[in-house]
Short mmCIF file of C-alpha atoms in Angstrom, two decimals:
data_model
loop_
_atom_site.label_atom_id
_atom_site.label_comp_id
_atom_site.label_asym_id
_atom_site.label_seq_id
_atom_site.Cartn_x
_atom_site.Cartn_y
_atom_site.Cartn_z
CA GLY M 787 -17.34 8.80 11.22
CA ASP M 788 -13.75 8.09 12.52
CA GLN M 789 -12.28 10.60 14.76
CA VAL M 790 -8.78 11.86 16.08
CA GLU M 791 -8.81 13.40 19.33
CA GLN M 792 -5.96 15.57 20.20
CA SER M 793 -5.06 17.78 23.45
CA PRO M 794 -4.21 19.94 24.56
CA SER M 795 -5.53 22.56 22.50
CA ALA M 796 -2.71 24.57 23.21
CA LEU M 797 0.27 24.51 25.69
CA SER M 798 2.75 26.64 27.10
CA LEU M 799 6.29 25.57 28.19
CA HIS M 800 9.47 27.59 29.39
CA GLU M 801 12.27 26.83 27.91
CA GLY M 802 14.27 23.63 29.12
CA THR M 803 11.12 22.22 30.30
CA GLY M 804 8.98 19.11 28.84
CA SER M 805 5.66 17.65 28.06
CA ALA M 806 3.33 15.54 26.37
CA LEU M 807 0.99 15.52 23.23
CA ARG M 808 -1.52 12.83 22.73
CA CYS M 809 -3.82 11.59 20.47
CA ASN M 810 -6.75 9.15 20.98
CA PHE M 811 -8.81 7.32 17.98
CA THR M 812 -12.11 6.19 18.07
CA THR M 813 -11.09 3.28 15.68
CA THR M 814 -8.04 1.06 15.00
CA MET M 815 -5.65 3.03 12.84
CA ARG M 816 -2.82 1.32 10.86
CA ALA M 817 -0.21 4.08 11.29
CA VAL M 818 0.18 7.36 12.74
CA GLN M 819 2.45 10.48 11.54
CA TRP M 820 3.08 13.62 13.80
CA PHE M 821 3.60 17.24 12.33
CA ARG M 822 4.57 20.44 12.90
CA LYS M 823 3.47 23.47 11.05
CA ASN M 824 6.31 26.13 11.10
CA SER M 825 5.37 29.81 10.96
CA ARG M 826 5.40 29.78 7.37
CA GLY M 827 2.56 27.12 7.16
CA SER M 828 4.87 24.32 5.83
CA LEU M 829 4.02 20.77 7.80
CA ILE M 830 7.33 19.55 8.91
CA ASN M 831 7.17 15.80 9.10
CA LEU M 832 8.21 14.67 13.08
CA PHE M 833 7.57 10.53 13.12
CA TYR M 834 5.89 7.68 11.33
CA LEU M 835 4.81 4.98 13.67
CA ALA M 836 3.14 1.79 12.46
CA SER M 837 3.94 0.74 15.85
CA GLY M 838 6.33 0.99 19.37
CA THR M 839 8.46 4.20 19.44
CA LYS M 840 10.59 6.38 17.78
CA GLU M 841 13.14 9.03 18.97
CA ASN M 842 14.44 11.89 17.52
CA GLY M 843 16.82 14.63 19.04
CA ARG M 844 14.15 15.94 21.95
CA LEU M 845 11.45 13.88 20.43
CA LYS M 846 9.95 10.77 21.09
CA SER M 847 6.38 9.52 19.98
CA ALA M 848 4.66 6.01 20.49
CA PHE M 849 1.99 4.76 19.09
CA ASP M 850 -0.49 1.62 20.64
CA SER M 851 -3.01 0.45 17.88
CA LYS M 852 -4.76 -1.53 20.03
CA GLU M 853 -5.05 0.86 23.05
CA ARG M 854 -6.02 3.57 20.19
CA TYR M 855 -3.47 5.95 21.03
CA SER M 856 -0.39 8.26 20.58
CA THR M 857 1.95 10.27 22.05
CA LEU M 858 4.90 13.10 21.59
CA HIS M 859 6.65 13.77 24.10
CA ILE M 860 8.87 16.76 24.02
CA ARG M 861 12.12 17.58 26.29
CA ASP M 862 14.18 20.42 26.96
CA ALA M 863 11.85 22.65 25.17
CA GLN M 864 13.72 25.10 22.70
CA LEU M 865 12.32 28.70 21.33
CA GLU M 866 12.37 27.05 17.52
CA ASP M 867 9.68 23.95 18.70
CA SER M 868 6.96 26.63 18.73
CA GLY M 869 4.42 26.00 16.34
CA THR M 870 1.12 23.95 16.06
CA TYR M 871 1.80 20.06 16.19
CA PHE M 872 -0.94 17.98 14.28
CA CYS M 873 -1.21 14.11 14.89
CA ALA M 874 -2.65 12.50 11.65
CA ALA M 875 -3.77 8.84 11.89
CA GLU M 876 -4.38 6.13 8.96
CA ALA M 877 -7.41 4.15 9.41
CA GLY M 878 -6.78 0.63 8.59
CA TYR M 879 -9.49 -0.32 6.25
CA ASN M 880 -8.85 3.03 3.91
CA GLN M 881 -5.35 3.43 2.30
CA GLY M 882 -3.40 6.26 2.19
CA LYS M 883 -5.91 8.60 3.75
CA LEU M 884 -4.69 10.52 6.85
CA ILE M 885 -7.57 11.81 9.24
CA PHE M 886 -6.09 14.81 11.13
CA GLY M 887 -6.35 16.10 14.87
CA GLN M 888 -7.17 19.20 15.79
CA GLY M 889 -3.51 20.24 16.48
CA THR M 890 -1.79 21.79 19.51
CA LYS M 891 -0.51 25.41 19.16
CA LEU M 892 2.77 25.15 21.39
CA SER M 893 4.00 28.66 22.34
CA ILE M 894 7.79 27.83 24.12
CA LYS M 895 8.53 31.34 26.70
CA PRO M 896 12.17 32.33 27.54
CA ASP W 1094 14.71 22.96 -1.73
CA PRO W 1095 11.29 21.90 -1.75
CA LYS W 1096 9.97 18.40 -3.34
CA ILE W 1097 6.48 19.14 -3.85
CA ILE W 1098 5.78 21.94 -5.44
CA GLN W 1099 2.22 23.87 -5.13
CA LYS W 1100 1.45 26.82 -7.37
CA PRO W 1101 0.09 29.45 -6.70
CA LYS W 1102 0.99 30.12 -3.12
CA TYR W 1103 -2.08 32.52 -3.03
CA LEU W 1104 -4.84 32.48 -5.23
CA VAL W 1105 -8.08 34.97 -5.12
CA ALA W 1106 -10.91 33.72 -7.63
CA VAL W 1107 -14.42 35.10 -8.17
CA THR W 1108 -17.79 33.42 -7.23
CA GLY W 1109 -18.34 30.97 -10.31
CA SER W 1110 -15.31 30.93 -11.96
CA GLU W 1111 -13.16 27.97 -12.50
CA LYS W 1112 -9.27 27.69 -11.27
CA ILE W 1113 -6.77 24.74 -11.59
CA LEU W 1114 -4.17 24.14 -8.22
CA ILE W 1115 -0.93 22.74 -9.89
CA CYS W 1116 1.05 19.84 -7.90
CA GLU W 1117 4.33 18.16 -8.78
CA GLN W 1118 6.27 15.89 -6.69
CA TYR W 1119 9.88 15.19 -7.15
CA LEU W 1120 10.46 12.66 -4.88
CA GLY W 1121 9.84 9.67 -6.88
CA HIS W 1122 6.51 8.98 -5.61
CA ASN W 1123 3.82 6.85 -7.05
CA ALA W 1124 0.68 8.17 -5.05
CA MET W 1125 -0.77 11.45 -4.84
CA TYR W 1126 -3.19 13.12 -2.49
CA TRP W 1127 -5.42 16.65 -2.44
CA TYR W 1128 -6.31 17.71 0.98
CA ARG W 1129 -8.12 20.87 2.02
CA GLN W 1130 -7.59 23.05 5.78
CA SER W 1131 -10.81 25.05 5.83
CA ALA W 1132 -11.01 28.09 8.85
CA LYS W 1133 -10.36 26.63 12.55
CA LYS W 1134 -10.33 23.28 11.12
CA PRO W 1135 -8.18 20.33 10.86
CA LEU W 1136 -6.92 19.11 7.24
CA GLU W 1137 -9.61 16.80 5.52
CA PHE W 1138 -8.88 14.40 2.93
CA MET W 1139 -10.06 14.81 -0.90
CA PHE W 1140 -8.52 12.53 -3.35
CA SER W 1141 -5.85 9.56 -3.48
CA TYR W 1142 -4.36 8.58 -6.71
CA SER W 1143 -2.13 6.02 -6.85
CA TYR W 1144 -0.20 5.33 -10.51
CA GLN W 1145 -2.24 7.94 -11.84
CA LYS W 1146 -5.96 6.51 -10.96
CA LEU W 1147 -7.73 7.74 -8.11
CA MET W 1148 -8.42 5.55 -5.69
CA ASP W 1149 -10.30 7.03 -3.40
CA ASN W 1150 -12.92 10.28 -3.46
CA GLN W 1151 -14.24 12.11 -0.30
CA THR W 1152 -15.02 15.23 -1.70
CA ALA W 1153 -19.37 15.14 -2.36
CA SER W 1154 -19.08 17.76 -5.09
CA SER W 1155 -18.34 16.87 -8.62
CA ARG W 1156 -16.73 20.47 -8.95
CA PHE W 1157 -13.59 19.34 -7.83
CA GLN W 1158 -11.93 17.18 -10.53
CA PRO W 1159 -7.85 16.10 -9.92
CA GLN W 1160 -6.39 15.96 -12.98
CA SER W 1161 -3.19 13.65 -13.29
CA SER W 1162 -1.14 14.28 -16.73
CA LYS W 1163 2.24 12.86 -15.42
CA LYS W 1164 3.03 10.38 -12.51
CA ASN W 1165 4.39 13.17 -10.60
CA HIS W 1166 1.51 15.73 -11.08
CA LEU W 1167 -1.96 15.95 -9.79
CA ASP W 1168 -3.58 19.00 -10.37
CA LEU W 1169 -6.72 20.06 -9.01
CA GLN W 1170 -9.51 21.89 -11.02
CA ILE W 1171 -12.45 23.74 -9.31
CA THR W 1172 -15.35 24.91 -11.22
CA ALA W 1173 -18.39 27.04 -10.09
CA LEU W 1174 -16.66 28.02 -7.40
CA LYS W 1175 -18.19 29.46 -3.88
CA PRO W 1176 -17.19 31.34 -1.06
CA ASP W 1177 -17.01 28.36 0.93
CA ASP W 1178 -14.48 26.75 -1.12
CA SER W 1179 -12.05 29.41 0.20
CA ALA W 1180 -9.24 26.83 2.07
CA THR W 1181 -5.85 26.24 2.19
CA TYR W 1182 -5.25 23.38 -0.02
CA PHE W 1183 -2.69 21.03 0.41
CA CYS W 1184 -0.83 18.42 -2.18
CA ALA W 1185 0.26 15.14 -0.65
CA SER W 1186 2.85 12.49 -1.88
CA SER W 1187 3.95 8.82 -0.56
CA GLN W 1188 5.85 5.95 -1.82
CA ASN W 1189 2.47 3.81 -2.07
CA GLY W 1190 -0.72 4.12 -1.31
CA ALA W 1191 -0.88 2.29 2.32
CA SER W 1192 1.23 2.43 5.42
CA THR W 1193 3.82 4.76 3.78
CA GLU W 1194 5.07 8.36 5.02
CA VAL W 1195 3.19 10.76 3.73
CA PHE W 1196 4.62 14.22 2.67
CA PHE W 1197 2.62 17.70 2.10
CA GLY W 1198 3.48 20.73 0.05
CA LYS W 1199 3.27 24.19 1.51
CA GLY W 1200 -0.32 24.75 0.31
CA THR W 1201 -2.40 27.08 -1.90
CA ARG W 1202 -4.91 29.35 0.01
CA LEU W 1203 -7.58 30.19 -2.24
CA THR W 1204 -10.01 32.69 -1.40
CA VAL W 1205 -13.17 32.91 -3.43
CA VAL W 1206 -14.90 36.60 -3.58
#
């Protein structure tokens, strides 16, 4: 079936540094969302993209439907950015159903 | 101030019993969903409802039955519970059923013993 391949599975960053997470899709997706799961288990909405890029503070996301990928860039990482990040994509033919990636566990070190 | 309320937060059930997971949203959304996350697996889509009508069902078992008594409610009834049903069940909603941002509740963690 349709899959969302998310990488890396785990990432450790020092405060003030940055990196990127990536999701590859096995089929054309209509839209992508990025979430962060906090320590209490809540899914926090970060971005919703149907195309192009969006930026919010130290986070920036891009989505290329044709090339079948999305990225989430984190810059100037802070301790509170720690958590598990998920991408979730909506297939073009199946309205409203999100297919989740496996998640990236991000640890920020002082 | 949570806008998608799930009850209870934790639930322990005996094998063979029946439970209802409650979900109500106060976002004014027309579409609601149930997802499940089993141990070490990504969230998996179960059901989608739009204007209180079933749009998609990806759950093989008829033991899982959504119930929508009001536009902003989508409860999940699970019958004949099995240990494999142990998971965290997430309710979600979006403005409409397609191409709109989806928001999630905090989940109900179900343990079947």
